[in-house]
PDB file of C-alpha atoms in Angstrom:
ATOM      1  CA  MET T   1      49.881 133.367  82.117  1.00  0.00           C
ATOM      2  CA  ILE T   2      51.223 129.787  82.371  1.00  0.00           C
ATOM      3  CA  VAL T   3      50.613 127.876  85.624  1.00  0.00           C
ATOM      4  CA  LEU T   4      52.813 124.808  86.060  1.00  0.00           C
ATOM      5  CA  ASP T   5      52.238 122.162  88.703  1.00  0.00           C
ATOM      6  CA  TYR T   6      55.053 119.873  89.807  1.00  0.00           C
ATOM      7  CA  THR T   7      54.095 117.145  87.323  1.00  0.00           C
ATOM      8  CA  GLN T   8      54.295 119.624  84.446  1.00  0.00           C
ATOM      9  CA  TYR T   9      57.576 121.021  85.750  1.00  0.00           C
ATOM     10  CA  ALA T  10      59.094 117.524  85.978  1.00  0.00           C
ATOM     11  CA  CYS T  11      57.864 116.804  82.443  1.00  0.00           C
ATOM     12  CA  TRP T  12      59.435 120.053  81.198  1.00  0.00           C
ATOM     13  CA  CYS T  13      62.780 119.198  82.829  1.00  0.00           C
ATOM     14  CA  LYS T  14      62.717 115.734  81.253  1.00  0.00           C
ATOM     15  CA  CYS T  15      61.688 116.890  77.775  1.00  0.00           C
ATOM     16  CA  PRO T  16      60.370 120.369  76.836  1.00  0.00           C
ATOM     17  CA  TRP T  17      58.924 118.961  73.589  1.00  0.00           C
ATOM     18  CA  LEU T  18      56.890 116.361  75.533  1.00  0.00           C
ATOM     19  CA  TRP T  19      55.581 119.148  77.793  1.00  0.00           C
ATOM     20  CA  LEU T  20      54.591 121.214  74.739  1.00  0.00           C
ATOM     21  CA  GLU T  21      52.713 118.314  73.134  1.00  0.00           C
ATOM     22  CA  LYS T  22      51.102 117.040  76.335  1.00  0.00           C
ATOM     23  CA  TYR T  23      50.174 120.236  78.193  1.00  0.00           C
ATOM     24  CA  ALA T  24      50.232 123.152  75.748  1.00  0.00           C
ATOM     25  CA  ARG T  25      48.764 121.317  72.746  1.00  0.00           C
ATOM     26  CA  ASN T  26      46.863 118.690  74.777  1.00  0.00           C
ATOM     27  CA  ILE T  27      48.107 115.842  72.546  1.00  0.00           C
ATOM     28  CA  GLN T  28      48.507 112.646  74.546  1.00  0.00           C
ATOM     29  CA  ARG T  29      49.436 109.091  73.744  1.00  0.00           C
ATOM     30  CA  ARG T  30      46.442 106.792  73.770  1.00  0.00           C
ATOM     31  CA  ARG T  31      46.679 104.028  76.352  1.00  0.00           C
ATOM     32  CA  ASP T  32      44.747 100.800  76.541  1.00  0.00           C
ATOM     33  CA  ASN T  33      43.396 100.782  80.094  1.00  0.00           C
ATOM     34  CA  SER T  34      40.739  98.176  79.377  1.00  0.00           C
ATOM     35  CA  PHE T  35      42.545  95.846  81.801  1.00  0.00           C
ATOM     36  CA  GLY T  36      43.133  98.593  84.364  1.00  0.00           C
ATOM     37  CA  SER T  37      46.148 100.622  85.376  1.00  0.00           C
ATOM     38  CA  ASP T  38      48.745  99.631  87.963  1.00  0.00           C
ATOM     39  CA  SER T  39      51.202 102.502  87.479  1.00  0.00           C
ATOM     40  CA  SER T  40      52.818 104.311  90.404  1.00  0.00           C
ATOM     41  CA  LEU T  41      50.903 107.425  89.359  1.00  0.00           C
ATOM     42  CA  THR T  42      47.590 105.543  89.585  1.00  0.00           C
ATOM     43  CA  ILE T  43      48.399 104.092  93.005  1.00  0.00           C
ATOM     44  CA  GLY T  44      49.671 107.446  94.294  1.00  0.00           C
ATOM     45  CA  SER T  45      46.542 109.218  93.032  1.00  0.00           C
ATOM     46  CA  LEU T  46      44.339 106.627  94.757  1.00  0.00           C
ATOM     47  CA  VAL T  47      46.204 107.071  98.051  1.00  0.00           C
ATOM     48  CA  HIS T  48      46.166 110.880  97.909  1.00  0.00           C
ATOM     49  CA  SER T  49      42.451 110.839  97.113  1.00  0.00           C
ATOM     50  CA  GLY T  50      41.731 108.417  99.960  1.00  0.00           C
ATOM     51  CA  ILE T  51      43.669 110.475 102.501  1.00  0.00           C
ATOM     52  CA  GLU T  52      42.025 113.693 101.318  1.00  0.00           C
ATOM     53  CA  ASN T  53      38.634 111.986 101.606  1.00  0.00           C
ATOM     54  CA  TYR T  54      39.508 110.903 105.156  1.00  0.00           C
ATOM     55  CA  TRP T  55      40.378 114.456 106.242  1.00  0.00           C
ATOM     56  CA  ARG T  56      37.274 115.909 104.613  1.00  0.00           C
ATOM     57  CA  THR T  57      34.698 113.255 105.627  1.00  0.00           C
ATOM     58  CA  GLY T  58      36.280 111.102 108.330  1.00  0.00           C
ATOM     59  CA  LYS T  59      35.956 108.033 106.062  1.00  0.00           C
ATOM     60  CA  PRO T  60      39.267 106.302 105.209  1.00  0.00           C
ATOM     61  CA  GLU T  61      38.222 105.184 101.758  1.00  0.00           C
ATOM     62  CA  ILE T  62      39.000 106.005  98.164  1.00  0.00           C
ATOM     63  CA  PRO T  63      36.034 107.782  96.532  1.00  0.00           C
ATOM     64  CA  THR T  64      34.201 105.752  93.874  1.00  0.00           C
ATOM     65  CA  GLU T  65      34.537 108.638  91.401  1.00  0.00           C
ATOM     66  CA  LYS T  66      38.355 108.449  91.644  1.00  0.00           C
ATOM     67  CA  ILE T  67      38.311 104.664  91.183  1.00  0.00           C
ATOM     68  CA  ASP T  68      36.097 105.031  88.111  1.00  0.00           C
ATOM     69  CA  GLU T  69      38.329 107.799  86.722  1.00  0.00           C
ATOM     70  CA  LEU T  70      41.602 105.888  87.151  1.00  0.00           C
ATOM     71  CA  ASN T  71      40.380 102.352  86.378  1.00  0.00           C
ATOM     72  CA  PRO T  72      43.012 100.650  88.582  1.00  0.00           C
ATOM     73  CA  THR T  73      43.754  96.936  88.475  1.00  0.00           C
ATOM     74  CA  LEU T  74      42.411  94.992  91.450  1.00  0.00           C
ATOM     75  CA  GLU T  75      45.927  94.734  92.874  1.00  0.00           C
ATOM     76  CA  ALA T  76      46.527  98.493  92.496  1.00  0.00           C
ATOM     77  CA  LEU T  77      43.196  99.270  94.174  1.00  0.00           C
ATOM     78  CA  GLN T  78      43.927  96.880  97.052  1.00  0.00           C
ATOM     79  CA  LEU T  79      47.386  98.398  97.526  1.00  0.00           C
ATOM     80  CA  GLY T  80      45.908 101.924  97.478  1.00  0.00           C
ATOM     81  CA  GLN T  81      43.273 100.955 100.053  1.00  0.00           C
ATOM     82  CA  TYR T  82      45.918  99.297 102.236  1.00  0.00           C
ATOM     83  CA  CYS T  83      48.120 102.426 102.099  1.00  0.00           C
ATOM     84  CA  VAL T  84      45.176 104.663 103.073  1.00  0.00           C
ATOM     85  CA  GLN T  85      44.258 102.389 105.999  1.00  0.00           C
ATOM     86  CA  GLU T  86      47.876 102.267 107.209  1.00  0.00           C
ATOM     87  CA  TRP T  87      48.254 106.023 106.858  1.00  0.00           C
ATOM     88  CA  VAL T  88      45.116 106.577 108.942  1.00  0.00           C
ATOM     89  CA  ARG T  89      46.274 104.035 111.542  1.00  0.00           C
ATOM     90  CA  THR T  90      49.708 105.657 111.777  1.00  0.00           C
ATOM     91  CA  TYR T  91      49.044 109.385 111.400  1.00  0.00           C
ATOM     92  CA  SER T  92      45.459 110.189 112.301  1.00  0.00           C
ATOM     93  CA  GLY T  93      44.033 110.876 115.729  1.00  0.00           C
ATOM     94  CA  ASP T  94      43.755 113.805 118.033  1.00  0.00           C
ATOM     95  CA  ARG T  95      47.489 114.499 118.165  1.00  0.00           C
ATOM     96  CA  TRP T  96      47.166 117.537 115.902  1.00  0.00           C
ATOM     97  CA  LYS T  97      44.712 119.763 114.122  1.00  0.00           C
ATOM     98  CA  VAL T  98      44.481 119.524 110.336  1.00  0.00           C
ATOM     99  CA  VAL T  99      44.522 123.063 108.948  1.00  0.00           C
ATOM    100  CA  THR T 100      44.070 122.162 105.262  1.00  0.00           C
ATOM    101  CA  VAL T 101      44.630 119.354 102.744  1.00  0.00           C
ATOM    102  CA  GLU T 102      45.683 119.377  99.074  1.00  0.00           C
ATOM    103  CA  LYS T 103      46.301 123.133  99.225  1.00  0.00           C
ATOM    104  CA  PRO T 104      47.726 124.690  96.051  1.00  0.00           C
ATOM    105  CA  LEU T 105      50.602 127.135  96.481  1.00  0.00           C
ATOM    106  CA  TYR T 106      51.634 129.488  93.681  1.00  0.00           C
ATOM    107  CA  LYS T 107      54.992 131.163  93.061  1.00  0.00           C
ATOM    108  CA  GLU T 108      55.447 133.736  90.309  1.00  0.00           C
ATOM    109  CA  LEU T 109      58.591 133.039  88.303  1.00  0.00           C
ATOM    110  CA  SER T 110      58.129 135.942  85.906  1.00  0.00           C
ATOM    111  CA  LYS T 111      55.289 138.191  84.774  1.00  0.00           C
ATOM    112  CA  SER T 112      54.023 135.423  82.489  1.00  0.00           C
ATOM    113  CA  GLU T 113      55.012 132.262  84.410  1.00  0.00           C
ATOM    114  CA  VAL T 114      53.689 130.845  87.660  1.00  0.00           C
ATOM    115  CA  ILE T 115      54.564 127.505  89.217  1.00  0.00           C
ATOM    116  CA  MET T 116      52.061 125.637  91.370  1.00  0.00           C
ATOM    117  CA  ALA T 117      52.659 122.917  93.963  1.00  0.00           C
ATOM    118  CA  LYS T 118      50.133 121.166  96.155  1.00  0.00           C
ATOM    119  CA  VAL T 119      50.786 120.735  99.855  1.00  0.00           C
ATOM    120  CA  ASP T 120      49.374 117.389 100.975  1.00  0.00           C
ATOM    121  CA  SER T 121      48.375 118.675 104.405  1.00  0.00           C
ATOM    122  CA  VAL T 122      49.131 121.432 106.880  1.00  0.00           C
ATOM    123  CA  LEU T 123      49.031 120.363 110.527  1.00  0.00           C
ATOM    124  CA  GLU T 124      49.043 122.336 113.760  1.00  0.00           C
ATOM    125  CA  VAL T 125      50.836 120.476 116.555  1.00  0.00           C
ATOM    126  CA  ASP T 126      50.126 121.663 120.125  1.00  0.00           C
ATOM    127  CA  VAL T 127      52.568 119.462 122.068  1.00  0.00           C
ATOM    128  CA  GLU T 128      55.809 117.703 121.220  1.00  0.00           C
ATOM    129  CA  THR T 129      54.885 114.545 119.307  1.00  0.00           C
ATOM    130  CA  VAL T 130      57.149 111.589 118.530  1.00  0.00           C
ATOM    131  CA  LEU T 131      56.498 109.465 115.421  1.00  0.00           C
ATOM    132  CA  THR T 132      58.336 106.510 113.940  1.00  0.00           C
ATOM    133  CA  ASP T 133      60.069 106.970 110.600  1.00  0.00           C
ATOM    134  CA  GLY T 134      58.249 104.010 109.033  1.00  0.00           C
ATOM    135  CA  TRP T 135      61.403 101.887 109.145  1.00  0.00           C
ATOM    136  CA  GLY T 136      61.667 101.783 112.929  1.00  0.00           C
ATOM    137  CA  ILE T 137      65.152 103.280 112.781  1.00  0.00           C
ATOM    138  CA  GLU T 138      64.920 106.848 114.002  1.00  0.00           C
ATOM    139  CA  PRO T 139      62.074 108.680 115.756  1.00  0.00           C
ATOM    140  CA  ILE T 140      60.708 111.880 114.242  1.00  0.00           C
ATOM    141  CA  VAL T 141      60.036 114.628 116.771  1.00  0.00           C
ATOM    142  CA  LEU T 142      57.459 117.295 115.927  1.00  0.00           C
ATOM    143  CA  GLU T 143      57.874 120.405 118.054  1.00  0.00           C
ATOM    144  CA  PRO T 144      54.750 122.501 118.710  1.00  0.00           C
ATOM    145  CA  GLY T 145      53.916 124.652 115.687  1.00  0.00           C
ATOM    146  CA  VAL T 146      52.684 124.400 112.118  1.00  0.00           C
ATOM    147  CA  TRP T 147      53.964 121.543 109.940  1.00  0.00           C
ATOM    148  CA  ILE T 148      53.603 120.712 106.260  1.00  0.00           C
ATOM    149  CA  GLN T 149      53.150 117.020 105.567  1.00  0.00           C
ATOM    150  CA  GLU T 150      54.111 115.394 102.273  1.00  0.00           C
ATOM    151  CA  TYR T 151      53.472 111.703 101.779  1.00  0.00           C
ATOM    152  CA  LYS T 152      54.732 109.383  99.071  1.00  0.00           C
ATOM    153  CA  THR T 153      53.686 105.897  98.085  1.00  0.00           C
ATOM    154  CA  LYS T 154      57.040 104.725  96.698  1.00  0.00           C
TER     155      LYS T 154
END
């Protein structure tokens, strides 16, 4: 059975041959990260890891293991830390209950193919809650119920 996450799916849509080499055959281009990485993927991974760490431990920080794994540039690390701090300042608190974070969801496409996506967080909102949209243009109103939250760093 093949399990595809969104990154693999996007790779497949862009170039099936690249997906075959990268994921099925595990052949990847060698990169020189001796000076650190500042890619969007690195920054996004830092932020996701920091937010997940916050929900699991109450500490709004990026775990050392993730920093060591990704080897970000100083600027990328500072941006990731800033995004985590701002996310916590904006979205945390007692306004809702966090049901789960980084939860994988699977959907069978055929008997031999399954696609997987990760939900950043599932929240339970007890009372109507008004948030800003991040641009200060239009408020976002959360009615009581269960909400799925997806956050992006771009």
